[in-house]
Amino acid sequence: MVKRKNASNPDGETDWNYETKVAEIEAIITRIESGELELETVFNEFANAVQYLRQCETFLQQRQQQVDLLIETLSDE
């Protein structure tokens, strides 16, 4: 797993990592599905998962824009 130090990441963290966030989302889902959490904790965990999903979506959108720009640059040559 590669840590990317990038000031333009979705959360502003210098050590933000897409793969790490996906793993955290998967862990949250596992904890929720276990049925062993109190209801308040389930809601908090769900809110965290939604936040992480939004960060991942932003990350992917930014990278898609970069790829599109690179493709456009290649097409212009």
mmCIF file of N, CA and C in Angstrom:
data_model
loop_
_atom_site.group_PDB
_atom_site.id
_atom_site.type_symbol
_atom_site.label_atom_id
_atom_site.label_comp_id
_atom_site.label_asym_id
_atom_site.label_seq_id
_atom_site.Cartn_x
_atom_site.Cartn_y
_atom_site.Cartn_z
ATOM 1 N N MET A 1 0.845 -1.172 0.000
ATOM 2 C CA MET A 1 0.000 0.000 0.000
ATOM 3 C C MET A 1 0.889 1.234 0.000
ATOM 4 N N VAL A 2 0.615 2.180 -0.893
ATOM 5 C CA VAL A 2 1.438 3.363 -1.040
ATOM 6 C C VAL A 2 0.724 4.543 -0.400
ATOM 7 N N LYS A 3 1.426 5.239 0.480
ATOM 8 C CA LYS A 3 0.873 6.461 1.060
ATOM 9 C C LYS A 3 1.161 7.607 0.107
ATOM 10 N N ARG A 4 0.161 8.369 -0.214
ATOM 11 C CA ARG A 4 0.343 9.500 -1.098
ATOM 12 C C ARG A 4 0.299 10.777 -0.284
ATOM 13 N N LYS A 5 1.362 11.542 -0.350
ATOM 14 C CA LYS A 5 1.359 12.844 0.309
ATOM 15 C C LYS A 5 0.938 13.854 -0.736
ATOM 16 N N ASN A 6 -0.278 14.357 -0.576
ATOM 17 C CA ASN A 6 -0.857 15.190 -1.600
ATOM 18 C C ASN A 6 -1.769 16.214 -0.946
ATOM 19 N N ALA A 7 -1.444 17.468 -1.147
ATOM 20 C CA ALA A 7 -2.232 18.526 -0.521
ATOM 21 C C ALA A 7 -3.623 18.645 -1.130
ATOM 22 N N SER A 8 -3.849 18.043 -2.304
ATOM 23 C CA SER A 8 -5.151 18.186 -2.956
ATOM 24 C C SER A 8 -6.056 16.990 -2.705
ATOM 25 N N ASN A 9 -5.810 16.234 -1.643
ATOM 26 C CA ASN A 9 -6.663 15.091 -1.362
ATOM 27 C C ASN A 9 -8.008 15.561 -0.823
ATOM 28 N N PRO A 10 -8.990 14.708 -0.818
ATOM 29 C CA PRO A 10 -10.356 15.092 -0.464
ATOM 30 C C PRO A 10 -10.534 15.625 0.956
ATOM 31 N N ASP A 11 -9.709 15.194 1.874
ATOM 32 C CA ASP A 11 -9.936 15.556 3.271
ATOM 33 C C ASP A 11 -8.919 16.550 3.794
ATOM 34 N N GLY A 12 -7.963 16.942 2.976
ATOM 35 C CA GLY A 12 -6.950 17.881 3.406
ATOM 36 C C GLY A 12 -5.856 17.249 4.256
ATOM 37 N N GLU A 13 -5.946 15.939 4.525
ATOM 38 C CA GLU A 13 -4.923 15.257 5.302
ATOM 39 C C GLU A 13 -3.736 14.961 4.396
ATOM 40 N N THR A 14 -2.512 15.133 4.908
ATOM 41 C CA THR A 14 -1.349 14.867 4.075
ATOM 42 C C THR A 14 -1.097 13.383 3.904
ATOM 43 N N ASP A 15 -1.668 12.537 4.765
ATOM 44 C CA ASP A 15 -1.452 11.102 4.635
ATOM 45 C C ASP A 15 -2.721 10.355 4.238
ATOM 46 N N TRP A 16 -3.658 11.043 3.609
ATOM 47 C CA TRP A 16 -4.904 10.431 3.173
ATOM 48 C C TRP A 16 -4.590 9.388 2.117
ATOM 49 N N ASN A 17 -5.277 8.260 2.168
ATOM 50 C CA ASN A 17 -5.017 7.175 1.232
ATOM 51 C C ASN A 17 -6.331 6.493 0.863
ATOM 52 N N TYR A 18 -6.591 6.385 -0.435
ATOM 53 C CA TYR A 18 -7.838 5.807 -0.934
ATOM 54 C C TYR A 18 -8.044 4.385 -0.427
ATOM 55 N N GLU A 19 -7.012 3.561 -0.565
ATOM 56 C CA GLU A 19 -7.130 2.163 -0.169
ATOM 57 C C GLU A 19 -7.404 2.020 1.327
ATOM 58 N N THR A 20 -6.796 2.886 2.124
ATOM 59 C CA THR A 20 -7.022 2.868 3.573
ATOM 60 C C THR A 20 -8.472 3.217 3.889
ATOM 61 N N LYS A 21 -9.012 4.217 3.208
ATOM 62 C CA LYS A 21 -10.406 4.612 3.445
ATOM 63 C C LYS A 21 -11.365 3.499 3.047
ATOM 64 N N VAL A 22 -11.085 2.829 1.935
ATOM 65 C CA VAL A 22 -11.937 1.716 1.509
ATOM 66 C C VAL A 22 -11.908 0.614 2.567
ATOM 67 N N ALA A 23 -10.736 0.322 3.094
ATOM 68 C CA ALA A 23 -10.615 -0.698 4.146
ATOM 69 C C ALA A 23 -11.389 -0.276 5.393
ATOM 70 N N GLU A 24 -11.341 1.017 5.729
ATOM 71 C CA GLU A 24 -12.098 1.512 6.886
ATOM 72 C C GLU A 24 -13.600 1.368 6.658
ATOM 73 N N ILE A 25 -14.051 1.653 5.448
ATOM 74 C CA ILE A 25 -15.476 1.501 5.119
ATOM 75 C C ILE A 25 -15.881 0.039 5.263
ATOM 76 N N GLU A 26 -15.060 -0.856 4.740
ATOM 77 C CA GLU A 26 -15.358 -2.288 4.846
ATOM 78 C C GLU A 26 -15.407 -2.734 6.312
ATOM 79 N N ALA A 27 -14.505 -2.210 7.138
ATOM 80 C CA ALA A 27 -14.492 -2.560 8.562
ATOM 81 C C ALA A 27 -15.753 -2.046 9.250
ATOM 82 N N ILE A 28 -16.183 -0.846 8.885
ATOM 83 C CA ILE A 28 -17.408 -0.286 9.460
ATOM 84 C C ILE A 28 -18.603 -1.162 9.093
ATOM 85 N N ILE A 29 -18.680 -1.562 7.838
ATOM 86 C CA ILE A 29 -19.783 -2.419 7.390
ATOM 87 C C ILE A 29 -19.796 -3.720 8.180
ATOM 88 N N THR A 30 -18.620 -4.301 8.372
ATOM 89 C CA THR A 30 -18.524 -5.547 9.135
ATOM 90 C C THR A 30 -19.016 -5.353 10.566
ATOM 91 N N ARG A 31 -18.607 -4.237 11.193
ATOM 92 C CA ARG A 31 -19.040 -3.973 12.572
ATOM 93 C C ARG A 31 -20.555 -3.776 12.649
ATOM 94 N N ILE A 32 -21.109 -3.043 11.684
ATOM 95 C CA ILE A 32 -22.558 -2.810 11.679
ATOM 96 C C ILE A 32 -23.304 -4.122 11.456
ATOM 97 N N GLU A 33 -22.823 -4.918 10.504
ATOM 98 C CA GLU A 33 -23.500 -6.176 10.190
ATOM 99 C C GLU A 33 -23.398 -7.198 11.317
ATOM 100 N N SER A 34 -22.442 -7.022 12.215
ATOM 101 C CA SER A 34 -22.288 -7.977 13.312
ATOM 102 C C SER A 34 -23.498 -7.958 14.240
ATOM 103 N N GLY A 35 -24.200 -6.827 14.271
ATOM 104 C CA GLY A 35 -25.379 -6.709 15.115
ATOM 105 C C GLY A 35 -25.057 -6.546 16.592
ATOM 106 N N GLU A 36 -23.799 -6.328 16.903
ATOM 107 C CA GLU A 36 -23.390 -6.236 18.301
ATOM 108 C C GLU A 36 -23.213 -4.803 18.792
ATOM 109 N N LEU A 37 -23.449 -3.825 17.918
ATOM 110 C CA LEU A 37 -23.267 -2.433 18.298
ATOM 111 C C LEU A 37 -24.558 -1.837 18.842
ATOM 112 N N GLU A 38 -24.410 -0.885 19.741
ATOM 113 C CA GLU A 38 -25.588 -0.144 20.205
ATOM 114 C C GLU A 38 -26.068 0.741 19.068
ATOM 115 N N LEU A 39 -27.334 1.075 19.087
ATOM 116 C CA LEU A 39 -27.946 1.821 17.988
ATOM 117 C C LEU A 39 -27.225 3.151 17.733
ATOM 118 N N GLU A 40 -26.886 3.871 18.777
ATOM 119 C CA GLU A 40 -26.192 5.144 18.603
ATOM 120 C C GLU A 40 -24.850 4.948 17.899
ATOM 121 N N THR A 41 -24.153 3.886 18.254
ATOM 122 C CA THR A 41 -22.868 3.582 17.623
ATOM 123 C C THR A 41 -23.066 3.230 16.161
ATOM 124 N N VAL A 42 -24.133 2.515 15.850
ATOM 125 C CA VAL A 42 -24.441 2.182 14.455
ATOM 126 C C VAL A 42 -24.610 3.459 13.644
ATOM 127 N N PHE A 43 -25.370 4.420 14.176
ATOM 128 C CA PHE A 43 -25.580 5.677 13.459
ATOM 129 C C PHE A 43 -24.271 6.437 13.273
ATOM 130 N N ASN A 44 -23.425 6.463 14.304
ATOM 131 C CA ASN A 44 -22.137 7.148 14.213
ATOM 132 C C ASN A 44 -21.225 6.471 13.187
ATOM 133 N N GLU A 45 -21.196 5.163 13.220
ATOM 134 C CA GLU A 45 -20.370 4.416 12.275
ATOM 135 C C GLU A 45 -20.876 4.637 10.840
ATOM 136 N N PHE A 46 -22.198 4.620 10.679
ATOM 137 C CA PHE A 46 -22.781 4.850 9.362
ATOM 138 C C PHE A 46 -22.413 6.239 8.846
ATOM 139 N N ALA A 47 -22.486 7.246 9.716
ATOM 140 C CA ALA A 47 -22.124 8.615 9.328
ATOM 141 C C ALA A 47 -20.658 8.678 8.900
ATOM 142 N N ASN A 48 -19.791 7.979 9.619
ATOM 143 C CA ASN A 48 -18.379 7.938 9.241
ATOM 144 C C ASN A 48 -18.198 7.296 7.877
ATOM 145 N N ALA A 49 -18.895 6.191 7.640
ATOM 146 C CA ALA A 49 -18.793 5.500 6.357
ATOM 147 C C ALA A 49 -19.239 6.402 5.212
ATOM 148 N N VAL A 50 -20.316 7.141 5.406
ATOM 149 C CA VAL A 50 -20.807 8.054 4.373
ATOM 150 C C VAL A 50 -19.764 9.132 4.093
ATOM 151 N N GLN A 51 -19.159 9.666 5.144
ATOM 152 C CA GLN A 51 -18.118 10.683 4.976
ATOM 153 C C GLN A 51 -16.940 10.113 4.181
ATOM 154 N N TYR A 52 -16.500 8.907 4.527
ATOM 155 C CA TYR A 52 -15.386 8.278 3.822
ATOM 156 C C TYR A 52 -15.738 8.001 2.367
ATOM 157 N N LEU A 53 -16.985 7.581 2.115
ATOM 158 C CA LEU A 53 -17.418 7.339 0.739
ATOM 159 C C LEU A 53 -17.381 8.627 -0.080
ATOM 160 N N ARG A 54 -17.791 9.725 0.521
ATOM 161 C CA ARG A 54 -17.748 11.013 -0.183
ATOM 162 C C ARG A 54 -16.306 11.415 -0.486
ATOM 163 N N GLN A 55 -15.413 11.176 0.466
ATOM 164 C CA GLN A 55 -13.998 11.478 0.239
ATOM 165 C C GLN A 55 -13.454 10.640 -0.922
ATOM 166 N N CYS A 56 -13.806 9.374 -0.939
ATOM 167 C CA CYS A 56 -13.350 8.490 -2.018
ATOM 168 C C CYS A 56 -13.907 8.930 -3.368
ATOM 169 N N GLU A 57 -15.164 9.314 -3.371
ATOM 170 C CA GLU A 57 -15.784 9.776 -4.610
ATOM 171 C C GLU A 57 -15.084 11.036 -5.126
ATOM 172 N N THR A 58 -14.791 11.966 -4.236
ATOM 173 C CA THR A 58 -14.078 13.189 -4.618
ATOM 174 C C THR A 58 -12.701 12.855 -5.169
ATOM 175 N N PHE A 59 -12.002 11.954 -4.497
ATOM 176 C CA PHE A 59 -10.678 11.517 -4.949
ATOM 177 C C PHE A 59 -10.751 10.951 -6.358
ATOM 178 N N LEU A 60 -11.705 10.058 -6.594
ATOM 179 C CA LEU A 60 -11.840 9.435 -7.908
ATOM 180 C C LEU A 60 -12.224 10.454 -8.981
ATOM 181 N N GLN A 61 -13.077 11.406 -8.635
ATOM 182 C CA GLN A 61 -13.454 12.447 -9.595
ATOM 183 C C GLN A 61 -12.245 13.303 -9.971
ATOM 184 N N GLN A 62 -11.420 13.643 -8.965
ATOM 185 C CA GLN A 62 -10.221 14.431 -9.239
ATOM 186 C C GLN A 62 -9.271 13.675 -10.161
ATOM 187 N N ARG A 63 -9.100 12.391 -9.898
ATOM 188 C CA ARG A 63 -8.192 11.599 -10.718
ATOM 189 C C ARG A 63 -8.760 11.407 -12.123
ATOM 190 N N GLN A 64 -10.067 11.278 -12.248
ATOM 191 C CA GLN A 64 -10.682 11.158 -13.569
ATOM 192 C C GLN A 64 -10.461 12.437 -14.375
ATOM 193 N N GLN A 65 -10.554 13.584 -13.721
ATOM 194 C CA GLN A 65 -10.300 14.850 -14.404
ATOM 195 C C GLN A 65 -8.854 14.917 -14.885
ATOM 196 N N GLN A 66 -7.922 14.433 -14.066
ATOM 197 C CA GLN A 66 -6.520 14.421 -14.467
ATOM 198 C C GLN A 66 -6.305 13.510 -15.674
ATOM 199 N N VAL A 67 -6.930 12.342 -15.657
ATOM 200 C CA VAL A 67 -6.803 11.405 -16.778
ATOM 201 C C VAL A 67 -7.409 12.025 -18.040
ATOM 202 N N ASP A 68 -8.572 12.635 -17.907
ATOM 203 C CA ASP A 68 -9.214 13.271 -19.062
ATOM 204 C C ASP A 68 -8.319 14.356 -19.655
ATOM 205 N N LEU A 69 -7.681 15.134 -18.788
ATOM 206 C CA LEU A 69 -6.788 16.196 -19.248
ATOM 207 C C LEU A 69 -5.582 15.604 -19.974
ATOM 208 N N LEU A 70 -5.030 14.540 -19.428
ATOM 209 C CA LEU A 70 -3.888 13.884 -20.085
ATOM 210 C C LEU A 70 -4.279 13.332 -21.449
ATOM 211 N N ILE A 71 -5.445 12.713 -21.523
ATOM 212 C CA ILE A 71 -5.917 12.167 -22.798
ATOM 213 C C ILE A 71 -6.140 13.293 -23.801
ATOM 214 N N GLU A 72 -6.713 14.396 -23.338
ATOM 215 C CA GLU A 72 -6.953 15.538 -24.209
ATOM 216 C C GLU A 72 -5.621 16.101 -24.718
ATOM 217 N N THR A 73 -4.639 16.166 -23.842
ATOM 218 C CA THR A 73 -3.320 16.665 -24.216
ATOM 219 C C THR A 73 -2.684 15.758 -25.271
ATOM 220 N N LEU A 74 -2.819 14.442 -25.095
ATOM 221 C CA LEU A 74 -2.281 13.507 -26.080
ATOM 222 C C LEU A 74 -3.000 13.619 -27.419
ATOM 223 N N SER A 75 -4.302 13.852 -27.359
ATOM 224 C CA SER A 75 -5.100 13.958 -28.582
ATOM 225 C C SER A 75 -4.740 15.206 -29.378
ATOM 226 N N ASP A 76 -4.317 16.257 -28.690
ATOM 227 C CA ASP A 76 -3.975 17.516 -29.354
ATOM 228 C C ASP A 76 -2.651 17.421 -30.110
ATOM 229 N N GLU A 77 -1.828 16.452 -29.768
ATOM 230 C CA GLU A 77 -0.504 16.352 -30.399
ATOM 231 C C GLU A 77 -0.552 15.738 -31.733
#
